[in-house]
PDB file of C-alpha atoms in Angstrom:
ATOM      1  CA  MET A   1      12.892 -13.910  28.107  1.00  0.00           C
ATOM      2  CA  VAL A   2       9.770 -14.804  26.102  1.00  0.00           C
ATOM      3  CA  LEU A   3       7.989 -11.736  24.855  1.00  0.00           C
ATOM      4  CA  ARG A   4       4.123 -11.662  24.934  1.00  0.00           C
ATOM      5  CA  GLU A   5       2.343 -11.005  21.691  1.00  0.00           C
ATOM      6  CA  ARG A   6       1.395  -7.410  22.852  1.00  0.00           C
ATOM      7  CA  ASP A   7       5.066  -6.840  23.594  1.00  0.00           C
ATOM      8  CA  LYS A   8       6.000  -7.896  19.945  1.00  0.00           C
ATOM      9  CA  VAL A   9       3.495  -5.503  18.505  1.00  0.00           C
ATOM     10  CA  LEU A  10       4.858  -2.745  20.709  1.00  0.00           C
ATOM     11  CA  LEU A  11       8.366  -3.689  19.389  1.00  0.00           C
ATOM     12  CA  CYS A  12       7.044  -3.157  15.855  1.00  0.00           C
ATOM     13  CA  LEU A  13       5.632   0.235  17.020  1.00  0.00           C
ATOM     14  CA  ALA A  14       9.098   1.160  18.220  1.00  0.00           C
ATOM     15  CA  LEU A  15      10.568   0.100  14.807  1.00  0.00           C
ATOM     16  CA  ALA A  16       8.065   2.204  13.028  1.00  0.00           C
ATOM     17  CA  LEU A  17       8.740   5.369  15.305  1.00  0.00           C
ATOM     18  CA  PHE A  18      12.567   4.828  14.546  1.00  0.00           C
ATOM     19  CA  GLY A  19      11.829   4.805  10.894  1.00  0.00           C
ATOM     20  CA  VAL A  20       9.837   8.037  11.195  1.00  0.00           C
ATOM     21  CA  ALA A  21      12.575   9.814  13.069  1.00  0.00           C
ATOM     22  CA  TYR A  22      15.266   8.474  10.730  1.00  0.00           C
ATOM     23  CA  ALA A  23      13.370   9.600   7.697  1.00  0.00           C
ATOM     24  CA  LEU A  24      12.679  13.055   9.200  1.00  0.00           C
ATOM     25  CA  ALA A  25      16.199  13.767  10.277  1.00  0.00           C
ATOM     26  CA  PHE A  26      18.314  12.477   7.268  1.00  0.00           C
ATOM     27  CA  GLY A  27      18.444  13.463   3.725  1.00  0.00           C
ATOM     28  CA  SER A  28      20.414  15.715   1.403  1.00  0.00           C
ATOM     29  CA  GLU A  29      20.110  18.408   4.083  1.00  0.00           C
ATOM     30  CA  PRO A  30      20.417  17.110   7.734  1.00  0.00           C
ATOM     31  CA  VAL A  31      17.660  18.478   9.892  1.00  0.00           C
ATOM     32  CA  SER A  32      17.821  18.985  13.608  1.00  0.00           C
ATOM     33  CA  LEU A  33      14.500  17.892  14.978  1.00  0.00           C
ATOM     34  CA  GLY A  34      15.028  19.866  18.269  1.00  0.00           C
ATOM     35  CA  ARG A  35      15.703  23.068  16.373  1.00  0.00           C
ATOM     36  CA  ALA A  36      12.814  22.456  13.977  1.00  0.00           C
ATOM     37  CA  VAL A  37      10.378  22.134  16.829  1.00  0.00           C
ATOM     38  CA  SER A  38      11.689  24.965  18.954  1.00  0.00           C
ATOM     39  CA  ASP A  39      12.435  27.613  16.362  1.00  0.00           C
ATOM     40  CA  THR A  40       9.499  28.003  13.811  1.00  0.00           C
ATOM     41  CA  GLY A  41      11.373  30.468  11.742  1.00  0.00           C
ATOM     42  CA  SER A  42      14.432  28.320  11.102  1.00  0.00           C
ATOM     43  CA  LEU A  43      15.396  26.564   7.865  1.00  0.00           C
ATOM     44  CA  ASP A  44      15.057  23.219   9.619  1.00  0.00           C
ATOM     45  CA  HIS A  45      11.453  23.926  10.631  1.00  0.00           C
ATOM     46  CA  ARG A  46      10.567  24.994   7.052  1.00  0.00           C
ATOM     47  CA  LEU A  47      12.210  21.995   5.542  1.00  0.00           C
ATOM     48  CA  LEU A  48      10.618  19.599   8.047  1.00  0.00           C
ATOM     49  CA  ALA A  49       7.008  21.131   7.733  1.00  0.00           C
ATOM     50  CA  THR A  50       6.832  21.592   3.971  1.00  0.00           C
ATOM     51  CA  VAL A  51       8.899  18.792   2.568  1.00  0.00           C
ATOM     52  CA  ARG A  52       9.948  16.015   4.972  1.00  0.00           C
ATOM     53  CA  LEU A  53       6.831  15.693   7.080  1.00  0.00           C
ATOM     54  CA  PRO A  54       4.191  15.204   4.251  1.00  0.00           C
ATOM     55  CA  ARG A  55       6.492  12.788   2.488  1.00  0.00           C
ATOM     56  CA  VAL A  56       7.325  10.682   5.672  1.00  0.00           C
ATOM     57  CA  VAL A  57       3.592  10.584   6.586  1.00  0.00           C
ATOM     58  CA  LEU A  58       2.748   9.356   2.991  1.00  0.00           C
ATOM     59  CA  ALA A  59       5.478   6.656   3.488  1.00  0.00           C
ATOM     60  CA  VAL A  60       3.889   5.627   6.887  1.00  0.00           C
ATOM     61  CA  VAL A  61       0.453   5.504   5.264  1.00  0.00           C
ATOM     62  CA  ILE A  62       1.467   3.522   2.233  1.00  0.00           C
ATOM     63  CA  GLY A  63       3.618   0.951   4.302  1.00  0.00           C
ATOM     64  CA  ALA A  64       0.784   0.496   6.729  1.00  0.00           C
ATOM     65  CA  GLY A  65      -1.683  -0.149   4.017  1.00  0.00           C
ATOM     66  CA  LEU A  66       0.586  -2.563   1.997  1.00  0.00           C
ATOM     67  CA  GLY A  67       1.544  -4.460   5.135  1.00  0.00           C
ATOM     68  CA  ALA A  68      -2.021  -4.857   6.504  1.00  0.00           C
ATOM     69  CA  THR A  69      -3.568  -5.847   3.301  1.00  0.00           C
ATOM     70  CA  GLY A  70      -0.869  -8.289   2.642  1.00  0.00           C
ATOM     71  CA  ALA A  71      -1.454 -10.000   5.957  1.00  0.00           C
ATOM     72  CA  ALA A  72      -5.211  -9.994   5.375  1.00  0.00           C
ATOM     73  CA  LEU A  73      -5.007 -11.531   1.923  1.00  0.00           C
ATOM     74  CA  GLN A  74      -2.565 -14.232   3.063  1.00  0.00           C
ATOM     75  CA  ALA A  75      -5.020 -15.121   5.792  1.00  0.00           C
ATOM     76  CA  LEU A  76      -8.196 -14.999   3.539  1.00  0.00           C
ATOM     77  CA  LEU A  77      -6.642 -16.943   0.610  1.00  0.00           C
ATOM     78  CA  ARG A  78      -4.550 -19.149   2.816  1.00  0.00           C
ATOM     79  CA  ASN A  79      -1.661 -18.580   0.506  1.00  0.00           C
ATOM     80  CA  ALA A  80       1.651 -17.289   1.680  1.00  0.00           C
ATOM     81  CA  LEU A  81       2.433 -15.772  -1.599  1.00  0.00           C
ATOM     82  CA  ALA A  82      -0.747 -13.597  -1.613  1.00  0.00           C
ATOM     83  CA  GLU A  83      -0.132  -9.807  -1.712  1.00  0.00           C
ATOM     84  CA  PRO A  84      -2.114  -6.579  -2.294  1.00  0.00           C
ATOM     85  CA  TYR A  85      -1.413  -6.519  -6.011  1.00  0.00           C
ATOM     86  CA  VAL A  86      -2.550 -10.114  -6.540  1.00  0.00           C
ATOM     87  CA  LEU A  87      -6.217  -9.120  -7.036  1.00  0.00           C
ATOM     88  CA  GLY A  88      -5.659  -7.196 -10.305  1.00  0.00           C
ATOM     89  CA  VAL A  89      -6.485  -3.909  -8.721  1.00  0.00           C
ATOM     90  CA  SER A  90      -2.810  -2.646  -9.321  1.00  0.00           C
ATOM     91  CA  GLY A  91      -3.148  -3.729 -12.957  1.00  0.00           C
ATOM     92  CA  GLY A  92      -6.375  -1.734 -13.425  1.00  0.00           C
ATOM     93  CA  SER A  93      -4.973   1.349 -11.649  1.00  0.00           C
ATOM     94  CA  ALA A  94      -1.735   1.205 -13.599  1.00  0.00           C
ATOM     95  CA  PHE A  95      -3.537   0.860 -17.014  1.00  0.00           C
ATOM     96  CA  ALA A  96      -5.991   3.779 -16.247  1.00  0.00           C
ATOM     97  CA  ALA A  97      -3.018   5.842 -15.140  1.00  0.00           C
ATOM     98  CA  THR A  98      -1.077   5.030 -18.301  1.00  0.00           C
ATOM     99  CA  VAL A  99      -3.958   6.145 -20.446  1.00  0.00           C
ATOM    100  CA  ALA A 100      -4.410   9.432 -18.525  1.00  0.00           C
ATOM    101  CA  LEU A 101      -0.605  10.035 -18.495  1.00  0.00           C
ATOM    102  CA  LEU A 102      -0.100   9.343 -22.170  1.00  0.00           C
ATOM    103  CA  PHE A 103      -3.277  10.822 -23.638  1.00  0.00           C
ATOM    104  CA  GLY A 104      -4.991  13.089 -21.035  1.00  0.00           C
ATOM    105  CA  ALA A 105      -2.588  14.643 -18.541  1.00  0.00           C
ATOM    106  CA  GLY A 106      -1.222  17.233 -20.904  1.00  0.00           C
ATOM    107  CA  GLY A 107       2.330  16.340 -20.339  1.00  0.00           C
ATOM    108  CA  ALA A 108       2.363  17.077 -16.578  1.00  0.00           C
ATOM    109  CA  ALA A 109       4.729  15.169 -14.385  1.00  0.00           C
ATOM    110  CA  VAL A 110       3.204  12.022 -13.129  1.00  0.00           C
ATOM    111  CA  SER A 111       3.788  12.783  -9.500  1.00  0.00           C
ATOM    112  CA  ALA A 112       1.826  16.159  -9.859  1.00  0.00           C
ATOM    113  CA  ALA A 113      -0.882  15.330 -12.317  1.00  0.00           C
ATOM    114  CA  PRO A 114      -4.297  15.132 -10.563  1.00  0.00           C
ATOM    115  CA  VAL A 115      -5.849  13.530 -13.727  1.00  0.00           C
ATOM    116  CA  THR A 116      -3.330  10.740 -13.487  1.00  0.00           C
ATOM    117  CA  THR A 117      -3.925  10.199  -9.880  1.00  0.00           C
ATOM    118  CA  LEU A 118      -7.777  10.168 -10.270  1.00  0.00           C
ATOM    119  CA  ALA A 119      -7.584   7.864 -13.209  1.00  0.00           C
ATOM    120  CA  ALA A 120      -5.542   5.356 -11.197  1.00  0.00           C
ATOM    121  CA  PHE A 121      -8.025   5.289  -8.399  1.00  0.00           C
ATOM    122  CA  VAL A 122     -11.022   4.938 -10.706  1.00  0.00           C
ATOM    123  CA  GLY A 123      -9.265   2.071 -12.576  1.00  0.00           C
ATOM    124  CA  GLY A 124      -8.595   0.247  -9.387  1.00  0.00           C
ATOM    125  CA  LEU A 125     -12.181   0.969  -8.134  1.00  0.00           C
ATOM    126  CA  LEU A 126     -13.656  -0.520 -11.428  1.00  0.00           C
ATOM    127  CA  VAL A 127     -11.627  -3.704 -11.005  1.00  0.00           C
ATOM    128  CA  THR A 128     -12.927  -3.811  -7.408  1.00  0.00           C
ATOM    129  CA  LEU A 129     -16.490  -3.666  -8.476  1.00  0.00           C
ATOM    130  CA  ALA A 130     -15.939  -6.247 -11.095  1.00  0.00           C
ATOM    131  CA  LEU A 131     -14.511  -8.661  -8.625  1.00  0.00           C
ATOM    132  CA  LEU A 132     -17.773  -8.729  -6.537  1.00  0.00           C
ATOM    133  CA  PRO A 133     -20.017 -10.679  -8.978  1.00  0.00           C
ATOM    134  CA  LEU A 134     -17.156 -12.940  -9.884  1.00  0.00           C
ATOM    135  CA  LEU A 135     -16.610 -13.585  -6.185  1.00  0.00           C
ATOM    136  CA  ARG A 136     -20.241 -14.618  -5.836  1.00  0.00           C
ATOM    137  CA  ARG A 137     -20.059 -16.747  -8.891  1.00  0.00           C
ATOM    138  CA  PHE A 138     -16.992 -18.588  -7.649  1.00  0.00           C
ATOM    139  CA  GLU A 139     -18.384 -18.891  -4.066  1.00  0.00           C
ATOM    140  CA  GLY A 140     -15.339 -17.313  -2.591  1.00  0.00           C
ATOM    141  CA  LYS A 141     -12.901 -19.900  -3.869  1.00  0.00           C
ATOM    142  CA  SER A 142      -9.364 -18.414  -3.394  1.00  0.00           C
ATOM    143  CA  GLU A 143      -7.892 -20.045  -6.424  1.00  0.00           C
ATOM    144  CA  SER A 144     -10.582 -18.499  -8.575  1.00  0.00           C
ATOM    145  CA  VAL A 145      -9.938 -15.031  -7.137  1.00  0.00           C
ATOM    146  CA  LEU A 146      -6.169 -15.517  -7.618  1.00  0.00           C
ATOM    147  CA  LEU A 147      -6.613 -16.525 -11.216  1.00  0.00           C
ATOM    148  CA  VAL A 148      -8.845 -13.559 -11.980  1.00  0.00           C
ATOM    149  CA  GLY A 149      -6.243 -11.145 -10.469  1.00  0.00           C
ATOM    150  CA  ILE A 150      -3.502 -12.781 -12.514  1.00  0.00           C
ATOM    151  CA  VAL A 151      -5.439 -12.586 -15.792  1.00  0.00           C
ATOM    152  CA  VAL A 152      -6.367  -8.788 -15.065  1.00  0.00           C
ATOM    153  CA  ASN A 153      -2.686  -7.961 -14.169  1.00  0.00           C
ATOM    154  CA  ALA A 154      -1.286  -9.865 -17.188  1.00  0.00           C
ATOM    155  CA  SER A 155      -3.816  -8.119 -19.541  1.00  0.00           C
ATOM    156  CA  ALA A 156      -3.028  -4.685 -18.143  1.00  0.00           C
ATOM    157  CA  SER A 157       0.725  -5.354 -18.393  1.00  0.00           C
ATOM    158  CA  ALA A 158       0.411  -6.338 -21.965  1.00  0.00           C
ATOM    159  CA  SER A 159      -1.735  -3.257 -22.739  1.00  0.00           C
ATOM    160  CA  ILE A 160       0.770  -0.889 -21.078  1.00  0.00           C
ATOM    161  CA  THR A 161       3.589  -2.499 -22.948  1.00  0.00           C
ATOM    162  CA  PHE A 162       1.972  -1.903 -26.178  1.00  0.00           C
ATOM    163  CA  LEU A 163       1.084   1.711 -25.238  1.00  0.00           C
ATOM    164  CA  LYS A 164       4.769   2.266 -24.451  1.00  0.00           C
ATOM    165  CA  THR A 165       5.725   1.442 -27.958  1.00  0.00           C
ATOM    166  CA  VAL A 166       3.502   3.952 -29.645  1.00  0.00           C
ATOM    167  CA  VAL A 167       4.333   7.167 -27.599  1.00  0.00           C
ATOM    168  CA  SER A 168       7.214   9.421 -27.443  1.00  0.00           C
ATOM    169  CA  ALA A 169      10.449   8.715 -25.419  1.00  0.00           C
ATOM    170  CA  ASN A 170       9.513  11.467 -22.972  1.00  0.00           C
ATOM    171  CA  LYS A 171       6.189  10.053 -22.336  1.00  0.00           C
ATOM    172  CA  ALA A 172       7.608   6.513 -21.958  1.00  0.00           C
ATOM    173  CA  GLN A 173      10.063   7.796 -19.287  1.00  0.00           C
ATOM    174  CA  GLU A 174       7.184   9.387 -17.277  1.00  0.00           C
ATOM    175  CA  LEU A 175       5.381   6.067 -17.495  1.00  0.00           C
ATOM    176  CA  LEU A 176       8.461   4.202 -16.311  1.00  0.00           C
ATOM    177  CA  PHE A 177       8.623   6.485 -13.359  1.00  0.00           C
ATOM    178  CA  TRP A 178       5.004   5.625 -12.421  1.00  0.00           C
ATOM    179  CA  LEU A 179       5.359   1.810 -12.956  1.00  0.00           C
ATOM    180  CA  THR A 180       8.481   1.531 -10.789  1.00  0.00           C
ATOM    181  CA  GLY A 181       6.840   3.282  -7.825  1.00  0.00           C
ATOM    182  CA  PHE A 182       7.779   6.575  -6.139  1.00  0.00           C
ATOM    183  CA  LEU A 183       7.269   8.723  -3.160  1.00  0.00           C
ATOM    184  CA  THR A 184       6.932  12.422  -3.638  1.00  0.00           C
ATOM    185  CA  VAL A 185       5.859  15.475  -1.552  1.00  0.00           C
ATOM    186  CA  PRO A 186       2.000  15.324  -1.595  1.00  0.00           C
ATOM    187  CA  THR A 187      -0.416  18.072  -0.887  1.00  0.00           C
ATOM    188  CA  TRP A 188      -2.118  17.881   2.344  1.00  0.00           C
ATOM    189  CA  PRO A 189      -5.607  17.398   0.988  1.00  0.00           C
ATOM    190  CA  ALA A 190      -4.448  14.483  -1.168  1.00  0.00           C
ATOM    191  CA  LEU A 191      -2.494  12.918   1.836  1.00  0.00           C
ATOM    192  CA  LEU A 192      -5.662  13.296   4.132  1.00  0.00           C
ATOM    193  CA  VAL A 193      -7.851  11.488   1.459  1.00  0.00           C
ATOM    194  CA  THR A 194      -5.299   8.725   1.068  1.00  0.00           C
ATOM    195  CA  ALA A 195      -4.887   8.253   4.783  1.00  0.00           C
ATOM    196  CA  LEU A 196      -8.603   8.149   5.263  1.00  0.00           C
ATOM    197  CA  LEU A 197      -9.096   5.427   2.701  1.00  0.00           C
ATOM    198  CA  VAL A 198      -6.267   3.373   3.927  1.00  0.00           C
ATOM    199  CA  GLY A 199      -7.354   3.838   7.614  1.00  0.00           C
ATOM    200  CA  LEU A 200     -10.844   2.814   6.773  1.00  0.00           C
ATOM    201  CA  GLY A 201      -9.741  -0.302   4.987  1.00  0.00           C
ATOM    202  CA  ILE A 202      -7.294  -1.349   7.817  1.00  0.00           C
ATOM    203  CA  LEU A 203     -10.119  -0.743  10.347  1.00  0.00           C
ATOM    204  CA  THR A 204     -12.449  -3.033   8.275  1.00  0.00           C
ATOM    205  CA  LEU A 205      -9.706  -5.798   8.326  1.00  0.00           C
ATOM    206  CA  VAL A 206      -9.110  -5.460  11.980  1.00  0.00           C
ATOM    207  CA  ILE A 207     -12.913  -5.717  12.683  1.00  0.00           C
ATOM    208  CA  ASP A 208     -12.997  -8.936  10.650  1.00  0.00           C
ATOM    209  CA  ALA A 209      -9.879 -10.427  12.044  1.00  0.00           C
ATOM    210  CA  ARG A 210     -11.667 -13.021  14.277  1.00  0.00           C
ATOM    211  CA  GLY A 211     -13.517 -14.285  11.112  1.00  0.00           C
ATOM    212  CA  LEU A 212     -10.173 -14.573   9.280  1.00  0.00           C
ATOM    213  CA  ASP A 213      -8.891 -16.623  12.268  1.00  0.00           C
ATOM    214  CA  ALA A 214     -11.841 -18.941  12.011  1.00  0.00           C
ATOM    215  CA  LEU A 215     -11.432 -19.280   8.252  1.00  0.00           C
ATOM    216  CA  GLY A 216      -7.809 -20.506   8.830  1.00  0.00           C
ATOM    217  CA  LEU A 217      -9.409 -23.638  10.378  1.00  0.00           C
ATOM    218  CA  GLY A 218     -11.300 -24.325   7.051  1.00  0.00           C
ATOM    219  CA  GLU A 219     -14.445 -23.013   5.571  1.00  0.00           C
ATOM    220  CA  ALA A 220     -16.535 -25.740   7.182  1.00  0.00           C
ATOM    221  CA  SER A 221     -15.327 -24.828  10.564  1.00  0.00           C
ATOM    222  CA  ALA A 222     -16.033 -21.189   9.883  1.00  0.00           C
ATOM    223  CA  HIS A 223     -19.530 -21.895   8.778  1.00  0.00           C
ATOM    224  CA  SER A 224     -20.066 -23.906  11.936  1.00  0.00           C
ATOM    225  CA  LEU A 225     -19.015 -20.904  13.963  1.00  0.00           C
ATOM    226  CA  GLY A 226     -21.735 -18.879  12.266  1.00  0.00           C
ATOM    227  CA  ILE A 227     -19.390 -16.905   9.948  1.00  0.00           C
ATOM    228  CA  SER A 228     -20.536 -16.093   6.412  1.00  0.00           C
ATOM    229  CA  VAL A 229     -17.524 -16.937   4.484  1.00  0.00           C
ATOM    230  CA  ARG A 230     -18.717 -15.211   1.246  1.00  0.00           C
ATOM    231  CA  GLY A 231     -19.545 -12.056   3.099  1.00  0.00           C
ATOM    232  CA  LEU A 232     -16.176 -12.148   4.996  1.00  0.00           C
ATOM    233  CA  ALA A 233     -14.336 -12.725   1.701  1.00  0.00           C
ATOM    234  CA  ALA A 234     -16.346  -9.830  -0.017  1.00  0.00           C
ATOM    235  CA  ARG A 235     -15.555  -7.435   2.807  1.00  0.00           C
ATOM    236  CA  THR A 236     -11.904  -8.290   2.868  1.00  0.00           C
ATOM    237  CA  LEU A 237     -11.500  -8.050  -0.815  1.00  0.00           C
ATOM    238  CA  VAL A 238     -13.147  -4.753  -1.149  1.00  0.00           C
ATOM    239  CA  ALA A 239     -11.127  -3.316   1.787  1.00  0.00           C
ATOM    240  CA  CYS A 240      -7.929  -4.575   0.297  1.00  0.00           C
ATOM    241  CA  SER A 241      -8.837  -3.330  -3.184  1.00  0.00           C
ATOM    242  CA  LEU A 242      -9.764   0.158  -2.059  1.00  0.00           C
ATOM    243  CA  VAL A 243      -6.563   0.443   0.039  1.00  0.00           C
ATOM    244  CA  THR A 244      -4.440  -0.752  -2.927  1.00  0.00           C
ATOM    245  CA  ALA A 245      -6.161   1.522  -5.361  1.00  0.00           C
ATOM    246  CA  ALA A 246      -5.665   4.567  -3.015  1.00  0.00           C
ATOM    247  CA  ILE A 247      -1.968   3.756  -2.635  1.00  0.00           C
ATOM    248  CA  VAL A 248      -1.273   3.104  -6.390  1.00  0.00           C
ATOM    249  CA  ALA A 249      -3.032   6.348  -7.186  1.00  0.00           C
ATOM    250  CA  VAL A 250      -0.471   8.423  -5.191  1.00  0.00           C
ATOM    251  CA  SER A 251       2.721   6.348  -5.370  1.00  0.00           C
ATOM    252  CA  GLY A 252       2.490   3.951  -8.446  1.00  0.00           C
ATOM    253  CA  LEU A 253       3.443   0.347  -8.092  1.00  0.00           C
ATOM    254  CA  ILE A 254       5.472  -0.505  -4.958  1.00  0.00           C
ATOM    255  CA  GLY A 255       6.174  -4.110  -4.800  1.00  0.00           C
ATOM    256  CA  PHE A 256       7.249  -6.724  -2.268  1.00  0.00           C
ATOM    257  CA  VAL A 257       6.234  -4.747   0.967  1.00  0.00           C
ATOM    258  CA  GLY A 258       2.818  -6.309   1.165  1.00  0.00           C
ATOM    259  CA  LEU A 259       4.287  -9.849   0.288  1.00  0.00           C
ATOM    260  CA  LEU A 260       7.343  -9.849   2.757  1.00  0.00           C
ATOM    261  CA  VAL A 261       6.237  -7.771   5.682  1.00  0.00           C
ATOM    262  CA  PRO A 262       3.596 -10.142   7.049  1.00  0.00           C
ATOM    263  CA  HIS A 263       6.346 -12.938   6.953  1.00  0.00           C
ATOM    264  CA  GLY A 264       8.533 -10.684   9.033  1.00  0.00           C
ATOM    265  CA  ALA A 265       5.706 -10.263  11.676  1.00  0.00           C
ATOM    266  CA  ARG A 266       5.351 -14.177  11.739  1.00  0.00           C
ATOM    267  CA  LEU A 267       9.046 -14.474  12.199  1.00  0.00           C
ATOM    268  CA  LEU A 268       8.700 -12.561  15.444  1.00  0.00           C
ATOM    269  CA  GLY A 269       6.354 -15.295  16.660  1.00  0.00           C
ATOM    270  CA  ILE A 270       3.076 -13.374  16.046  1.00  0.00           C
ATOM    271  CA  ARG A 271       0.314 -15.732  15.167  1.00  0.00           C
ATOM    272  CA  GLY A 272      -3.272 -14.298  15.614  1.00  0.00           C
ATOM    273  CA  THR A 273      -4.720 -12.471  12.596  1.00  0.00           C
ATOM    274  CA  ARG A 274      -5.382  -9.263  14.507  1.00  0.00           C
ATOM    275  CA  PRO A 275      -1.954  -8.805  16.007  1.00  0.00           C
ATOM    276  CA  THR A 276      -0.396  -9.832  12.687  1.00  0.00           C
ATOM    277  CA  LEU A 277      -2.349  -7.212  10.922  1.00  0.00           C
ATOM    278  CA  LEU A 278      -1.206  -4.501  13.351  1.00  0.00           C
ATOM    279  CA  ALA A 279       2.305  -5.685  13.416  1.00  0.00           C
ATOM    280  CA  SER A 280       2.362  -5.852   9.590  1.00  0.00           C
ATOM    281  CA  ALA A 281       1.039  -2.319   9.402  1.00  0.00           C
ATOM    282  CA  LEU A 282       3.798  -1.062  11.742  1.00  0.00           C
ATOM    283  CA  LEU A 283       6.613  -3.059  10.155  1.00  0.00           C
ATOM    284  CA  GLY A 284       5.410  -1.870   6.641  1.00  0.00           C
ATOM    285  CA  SER A 285       5.606   1.756   8.006  1.00  0.00           C
ATOM    286  CA  ALA A 286       9.125   1.106   9.254  1.00  0.00           C
ATOM    287  CA  VAL A 287      10.295  -0.388   6.045  1.00  0.00           C
ATOM    288  CA  MET A 288       8.914   2.425   3.908  1.00  0.00           C
ATOM    289  CA  THR A 289      10.301   5.148   6.032  1.00  0.00           C
ATOM    290  CA  VAL A 290      13.766   3.662   6.385  1.00  0.00           C
ATOM    291  CA  CYS A 291      13.949   2.967   2.619  1.00  0.00           C
ATOM    292  CA  ASP A 292      12.764   6.484   1.812  1.00  0.00           C
ATOM    293  CA  GLY A 293      15.266   8.004   4.324  1.00  0.00           C
ATOM    294  CA  SER A 294      17.995   5.912   2.863  1.00  0.00           C
ATOM    295  CA  SER A 295      17.220   6.773  -0.681  1.00  0.00           C
ATOM    296  CA  ARG A 296      17.574  10.376   0.121  1.00  0.00           C
ATOM    297  CA  LEU A 297      21.014   9.817   1.705  1.00  0.00           C
ATOM    298  CA  LEU A 298      22.182   7.689  -1.267  1.00  0.00           C
ATOM    299  CA  PHE A 299      20.787   9.946  -3.976  1.00  0.00           C
ATOM    300  CA  ARG A 300      21.339  13.471  -2.532  1.00  0.00           C
ATOM    301  CA  VAL A 301      21.068  15.265  -5.813  1.00  0.00           C
ATOM    302  CA  VAL A 302      17.626  13.942  -6.475  1.00  0.00           C
ATOM    303  CA  HIS A 303      15.921  13.982  -3.051  1.00  0.00           C
ATOM    304  CA  THR A 304      15.609  16.518  -0.213  1.00  0.00           C
TER     305      THR A 304
END
């Protein structure tokens, strides 16, 4: 039986829902979802509402953002190796977070320091603003944007490595925690802000999906169809950059999801940009929730 494209996207939705249920139910303390819903005074309900649910929602948001932006950038740059961190936004966020963590966060844990989170978002936003004039100067050429992102990330990485050598071992350990990526239990306001930014970014990408489809035929063909390639590239880069900055601000650097998930969607036979974006967002959520739930099973002492 040959599945239609819509059915394949629904399959990705089913995988995402499975990932959510798996991550909610399993951990160092197993939770009965039925008891948690029916008995609001039970330990299962408190554990689910205050610990598991915010963390799982964060995993869903991060996975969706990384998956969708990865698919969009691969379509825009026509490069199968493009991913959300290729623009240099992650480098800017990581460097700003490093400075805040080492010199301005007062020794607070990185996952709980609002100064560090805000600095990471501002750093990513500044890189995004710097990309816009460069994009106009290079007339939207994908290789130029990729090179700029590589330079920014390499410079940020070198600066972070230098800073690691001049701080105490405790600070260096906190920094390593940030740079390797993490999921923690967020506050609901922080989670809502992150979800709003990621949702707006994905919505922008979905709206521009037809333009990205046309761009896949070549810039000349896109121009002939009345599409402003420069405007399309600018909107896509800004949306992807803001999503990436929001994600890095709350979870550090989580690699490979944005690179590999869109290829997984294509392996299912999904071809159009819009269904690929949706499928990549759903598969990204599935990957993040399953990985999070599995990590809590494997490392029971560390996670709940």
